[in-house]
Amino acid sequence: ETGVTQTPRHLVMGMTNKKSLKCEQHLGHNAMYWYKQSAKKPLELMFVYNFKEQTENNSVPSRFSPECPNSSHLFLHLHTLQPEDSALYLCASSQEVLAGGRETQYFGPGTRLLVL
Amino acid sequence: AQSVTQLDSHVSVSEGTPVLLRCNYSSSYSPSLFWYVQHPNKGLQLLLKYTSAATLVKGINGFEAEFKKSETSFHLTKPSAHMSDAAEYFCVVSGGKLTFGQGTILTVHP
């Protein structure tokens, strides 16, 4: 596999379910990101990990819980979500987080989440 | 603070005609600027980026963009549109963290 992969590609869950999204990068990068893409809204950065350490949490509700066990894998654990959390969740990676944000990020295909 | 504005939510062109997707930005820093493309049900793919080198940046698939500091613009152009260019395009500014524009949907008619 090459690039950034995400599983599952589609997920339907109820508000009381617990599920996890998985992201894996095969690029040898050290930084990984979670984004939320909602209809008619700009892409929103959720979390940033640099060398496995969380460096940014963009005021994300606690019902979203990230986990980065190593530089190649990133998870997003979901619990008691709301219908407004339905969106495309994109994972990205970059060589590292650089000052000034000059690093190029490589994106996965996303997980389309529907919360009923 | 930084922001990015994509001036058109939709652009429609005929195949073989030029493409212009407009982007204005504001940033307190000397920004890096990117254009990404997203085809349906796909992730974002980097088209090109500006990081304070040459102001005219050439990207993949025949796209290019010109950084104009005086106009705070970073418009994306292509001389001749192809059907496969139909997608959504995002202008992104980074002066510390990435800020995405709202996207421009490009439609290409035969």
Tab-separated table of C-alpha atoms in Angstrom:
chain	number	residue	atom	x	y	z
A	1	GLU	CA	0.000	0.000	0.000
A	2	THR	CA	1.188	3.495	-0.703
A	3	GLY	CA	0.327	6.942	0.568
A	4	VAL	CA	-2.268	7.472	3.258
A	5	THR	CA	-5.036	4.940	3.787
A	6	GLN	CA	-8.163	5.247	5.879
A	7	THR	CA	-10.633	2.640	7.085
A	8	PRO	CA	-13.494	2.293	6.985
A	9	ARG	CA	-14.402	4.362	3.953
A	10	HIS	CA	-18.017	4.613	5.067
A	11	LEU	CA	-19.531	4.344	8.534
A	12	VAL	CA	-23.073	4.628	9.823
A	13	MET	CA	-23.523	4.763	13.584
A	14	GLY	CA	-26.146	5.553	16.140
A	15	MET	CA	-25.684	8.217	18.759
A	16	THR	CA	-25.005	5.652	21.478
A	17	ASN	CA	-22.431	3.642	19.520
A	18	LYS	CA	-18.680	3.624	19.943
A	19	LYS	CA	-16.581	3.308	16.830
A	20	SER	CA	-13.060	4.083	15.688
A	21	LEU	CA	-11.589	5.488	12.506
A	22	LYS	CA	-8.155	4.315	11.449
A	23	CYS	CA	-5.505	6.076	9.418
A	24	GLU	CA	-2.197	4.635	8.277
A	25	GLN	CA	0.555	6.387	6.363
A	26	HIS	CA	3.207	4.557	4.362
A	27	LEU	CA	5.343	7.621	3.626
A	28	GLY	CA	7.742	7.556	6.564
A	29	HIS	CA	6.287	10.793	7.911
A	30	ASN	CA	6.344	11.993	11.497
A	31	ALA	CA	3.280	14.219	11.648
A	32	MET	CA	-0.349	13.222	11.285
A	33	TYR	CA	-3.563	15.215	11.248
A	34	TRP	CA	-7.335	14.761	11.546
A	35	TYR	CA	-9.647	17.078	9.618
A	36	LYS	CA	-13.430	17.357	9.436
A	37	GLN	CA	-15.032	18.269	6.113
A	38	SER	CA	-18.691	19.219	6.391
A	39	ALA	CA	-20.925	20.226	3.533
A	40	LYS	CA	-20.619	23.908	2.617
A	41	LYS	CA	-17.984	24.594	5.297
A	42	PRO	CA	-14.218	24.953	5.013
A	43	LEU	CA	-12.049	22.058	6.047
A	44	GLU	CA	-11.561	22.145	9.825
A	45	LEU	CA	-8.371	20.989	11.485
A	46	MET	CA	-9.158	18.840	14.522
A	47	PHE	CA	-5.918	17.380	15.860
A	48	VAL	CA	-2.212	17.400	15.072
A	49	TYR	CA	0.386	14.876	16.171
A	50	ASN	CA	4.092	15.463	15.681
A	51	PHE	CA	6.418	12.587	16.540
A	52	LYS	CA	3.501	10.884	18.351
A	53	GLU	CA	2.846	13.853	20.597
A	54	GLN	CA	-0.367	15.815	20.291
A	55	THR	CA	0.572	19.384	19.419
A	56	GLU	CA	-2.817	20.783	18.580
A	57	ASN	CA	-6.412	20.231	19.658
A	58	ASN	CA	-8.598	22.701	17.858
A	59	SER	CA	-11.307	22.926	20.546
A	60	VAL	CA	-12.719	19.570	19.533
A	61	PRO	CA	-15.510	18.110	21.729
A	62	SER	CA	-14.432	15.286	23.998
A	63	ARG	CA	-16.697	12.819	22.184
A	64	PHE	CA	-13.832	12.715	19.669
A	65	SER	CA	-10.735	11.080	21.148
A	66	PRO	CA	-7.557	10.732	19.063
A	67	GLU	CA	-4.832	8.181	19.576
A	68	CYS	CA	-1.414	8.024	17.930
A	69	PRO	CA	0.416	4.851	19.010
A	70	ASN	CA	3.261	5.421	16.545
A	71	SER	CA	4.172	7.748	13.699
A	72	SER	CA	2.475	5.554	11.106
A	73	HIS	CA	-0.931	5.131	12.719
A	74	LEU	CA	-3.601	7.513	13.877
A	75	PHE	CA	-6.995	6.673	15.298
A	76	LEU	CA	-10.080	8.709	16.031
A	77	HIS	CA	-12.307	7.130	18.654
A	78	LEU	CA	-15.926	8.173	18.495
A	79	HIS	CA	-18.581	7.923	21.206
A	80	THR	CA	-22.007	9.448	21.807
A	81	LEU	CA	-21.833	11.451	18.600
A	82	GLN	CA	-24.504	13.849	17.397
A	83	PRO	CA	-26.116	14.007	13.947
A	84	GLU	CA	-24.228	17.248	13.259
A	85	ASP	CA	-21.003	15.237	13.492
A	86	SER	CA	-21.884	13.592	10.189
A	87	ALA	CA	-19.121	14.579	7.781
A	88	LEU	CA	-16.124	13.377	5.824
A	89	TYR	CA	-13.185	12.823	8.179
A	90	LEU	CA	-9.848	13.213	6.479
A	91	CYS	CA	-6.480	12.097	7.726
A	92	ALA	CA	-3.258	13.640	6.494
A	93	SER	CA	0.442	13.242	7.113
A	94	SER	CA	3.557	15.306	6.555
A	95	GLN	CA	7.257	14.852	7.089
A	96	GLU	CA	6.952	16.858	10.293
A	97	VAL	CA	5.305	19.981	11.595
A	98	LEU	CA	7.417	22.918	10.450
A	99	ALA	CA	7.387	26.468	11.699
A	100	GLY	CA	5.209	28.573	9.451
A	101	GLY	CA	3.268	25.550	8.269
A	102	ARG	CA	5.411	25.092	5.167
A	103	GLU	CA	5.174	21.324	5.159
A	104	THR	CA	3.212	19.610	2.424
A	105	GLN	CA	0.405	17.441	3.741
A	106	TYR	CA	-0.690	14.268	2.015
A	107	PHE	CA	-4.309	13.282	2.466
A	108	GLY	CA	-6.114	9.997	2.688
A	109	PRO	CA	-9.432	9.372	0.899
A	110	GLY	CA	-11.477	10.007	4.037
A	111	THR	CA	-14.148	8.211	6.026
A	112	ARG	CA	-17.709	9.261	5.257
A	113	LEU	CA	-19.504	9.211	8.622
A	114	LEU	CA	-23.253	9.327	9.086
A	115	VAL	CA	-24.636	9.635	12.610
A	116	LEU	CA	-28.282	8.678	12.980
B	1	ALA	CA	-4.668	36.025	12.168
B	2	GLN	CA	-4.990	34.653	8.693
B	3	SER	CA	-7.809	33.986	6.292
B	4	VAL	CA	-8.394	32.854	2.752
B	5	THR	CA	-11.248	33.714	0.413
B	6	GLN	CA	-12.058	31.836	-2.745
B	7	LEU	CA	-13.994	34.348	-4.756
B	8	ASP	CA	-16.104	31.895	-6.739
B	9	SER	CA	-17.979	28.939	-5.298
B	10	HIS	CA	-18.600	27.546	-8.802
B	11	VAL	CA	-16.760	27.999	-12.100
B	12	SER	CA	-17.956	26.508	-15.344
B	13	VAL	CA	-15.808	26.316	-18.489
B	14	SER	CA	-15.831	24.509	-21.797
B	15	GLU	CA	-13.227	21.885	-22.551
B	16	GLY	CA	-10.188	23.468	-24.166
B	17	THR	CA	-10.786	26.943	-22.728
B	18	PRO	CA	-8.726	28.600	-19.979
B	19	VAL	CA	-9.404	28.081	-16.298
B	20	LEU	CA	-9.105	30.796	-13.645
B	21	LEU	CA	-9.850	30.055	-9.991
B	22	ARG	CA	-9.422	33.067	-7.760
B	23	CYS	CA	-8.013	33.170	-4.248
B	24	ASN	CA	-7.245	36.086	-1.943
B	25	TYR	CA	-5.571	35.706	1.398
B	26	SER	CA	-4.566	37.646	4.458
B	27	SER	CA	-1.789	36.709	6.817
B	28	SER	CA	0.310	38.385	9.465
B	29	TYR	CA	3.281	36.297	8.423
B	30	SER	CA	5.015	35.600	5.143
B	31	PRO	CA	2.657	32.824	4.183
B	32	SER	CA	2.997	29.545	2.423
B	33	LEU	CA	0.188	29.048	-0.061
B	34	PHE	CA	-1.168	25.856	-1.534
B	35	TRP	CA	-3.755	24.680	-3.995
B	36	TYR	CA	-5.323	21.268	-3.456
B	37	VAL	CA	-7.807	19.408	-5.660
B	38	GLN	CA	-10.453	16.974	-4.491
B	39	HIS	CA	-12.184	14.650	-6.923
B	40	PRO	CA	-15.493	13.084	-5.849
B	41	ASN	CA	-15.098	10.551	-3.046
B	42	LYS	CA	-11.353	11.133	-2.922
B	43	GLY	CA	-8.961	12.816	-0.554
B	44	LEU	CA	-7.189	16.075	-1.300
B	45	GLN	CA	-4.266	16.051	-3.704
B	46	LEU	CA	-1.630	18.759	-3.750
B	47	LEU	CA	-1.522	20.684	-7.045
B	48	LEU	CA	1.182	23.185	-6.172
B	49	LYS	CA	2.623	25.267	-3.390
B	50	TYR	CA	4.360	28.609	-2.893
B	51	THR	CA	6.961	28.977	-0.158
B	52	SER	CA	8.705	32.310	-0.918
B	53	ALA	CA	10.748	31.141	-3.874
B	54	ALA	CA	9.606	31.971	-7.423
B	55	THR	CA	6.318	33.864	-7.510
B	56	LEU	CA	5.067	31.850	-10.480
B	57	VAL	CA	4.556	28.293	-9.321
B	58	LYS	CA	4.018	25.411	-11.685
B	59	GLY	CA	2.086	22.400	-10.507
B	60	ILE	CA	0.830	19.098	-11.773
B	61	ASN	CA	-1.561	18.572	-14.687
B	62	GLY	CA	-0.657	21.890	-16.342
B	63	PHE	CA	-1.847	24.113	-13.501
B	64	GLU	CA	0.073	27.123	-12.284
B	65	ALA	CA	-0.452	29.935	-9.810
B	66	GLU	CA	1.094	33.347	-9.333
B	67	PHE	CA	1.766	34.828	-5.912
B	68	LYS	CA	1.038	38.560	-5.976
B	69	LYS	CA	1.892	40.114	-2.636
B	70	SER	CA	0.617	43.573	-3.579
B	71	GLU	CA	-2.790	42.113	-4.408
B	72	THR	CA	-2.693	39.408	-1.710
B	73	SER	CA	-3.770	36.956	-4.365
B	74	PHE	CA	-2.802	33.450	-5.418
B	75	HIS	CA	-5.001	32.675	-8.415
B	76	LEU	CA	-4.874	29.246	-10.067
B	77	THR	CA	-4.817	29.015	-13.848
B	78	LYS	CA	-4.635	26.462	-16.619
B	79	PRO	CA	-4.462	27.342	-20.317
B	80	SER	CA	-6.781	24.600	-21.527
B	81	ALA	CA	-9.339	22.741	-19.437
B	82	HIS	CA	-9.764	18.998	-19.675
B	83	MET	CA	-12.801	16.998	-18.656
B	84	SER	CA	-10.726	15.301	-15.965
B	85	ASP	CA	-10.141	18.694	-14.305
B	86	ALA	CA	-13.728	18.725	-13.029
B	87	ALA	CA	-13.373	18.657	-9.252
B	88	GLU	CA	-13.363	20.900	-6.197
B	89	TYR	CA	-10.315	23.103	-5.648
B	90	PHE	CA	-9.117	24.476	-2.324
B	91	CYS	CA	-6.809	27.408	-1.747
B	92	VAL	CA	-4.889	27.093	1.510
B	93	VAL	CA	-2.799	29.621	3.416
B	94	SER	CA	-0.359	28.760	6.141
B	95	GLY	CA	1.318	31.245	8.448
B	96	GLY	CA	1.541	28.741	11.247
B	97	LYS	CA	-1.330	26.371	10.672
B	98	LEU	CA	-3.321	25.658	7.566
B	99	THR	CA	-6.452	27.661	6.813
B	100	PHE	CA	-8.581	26.316	3.983
B	101	GLY	CA	-10.808	28.254	1.664
B	102	GLN	CA	-14.385	27.197	1.152
B	103	GLY	CA	-13.618	25.572	-2.163
B	104	THR	CA	-14.434	26.221	-5.813
B	105	ILE	CA	-16.272	23.584	-7.782
B	106	LEU	CA	-14.999	23.457	-11.346
B	107	THR	CA	-17.346	22.088	-13.988
B	108	VAL	CA	-15.991	21.343	-17.460
B	109	HIS	CA	-18.449	21.078	-20.342
B	110	PRO	CA	-17.676	19.112	-23.509
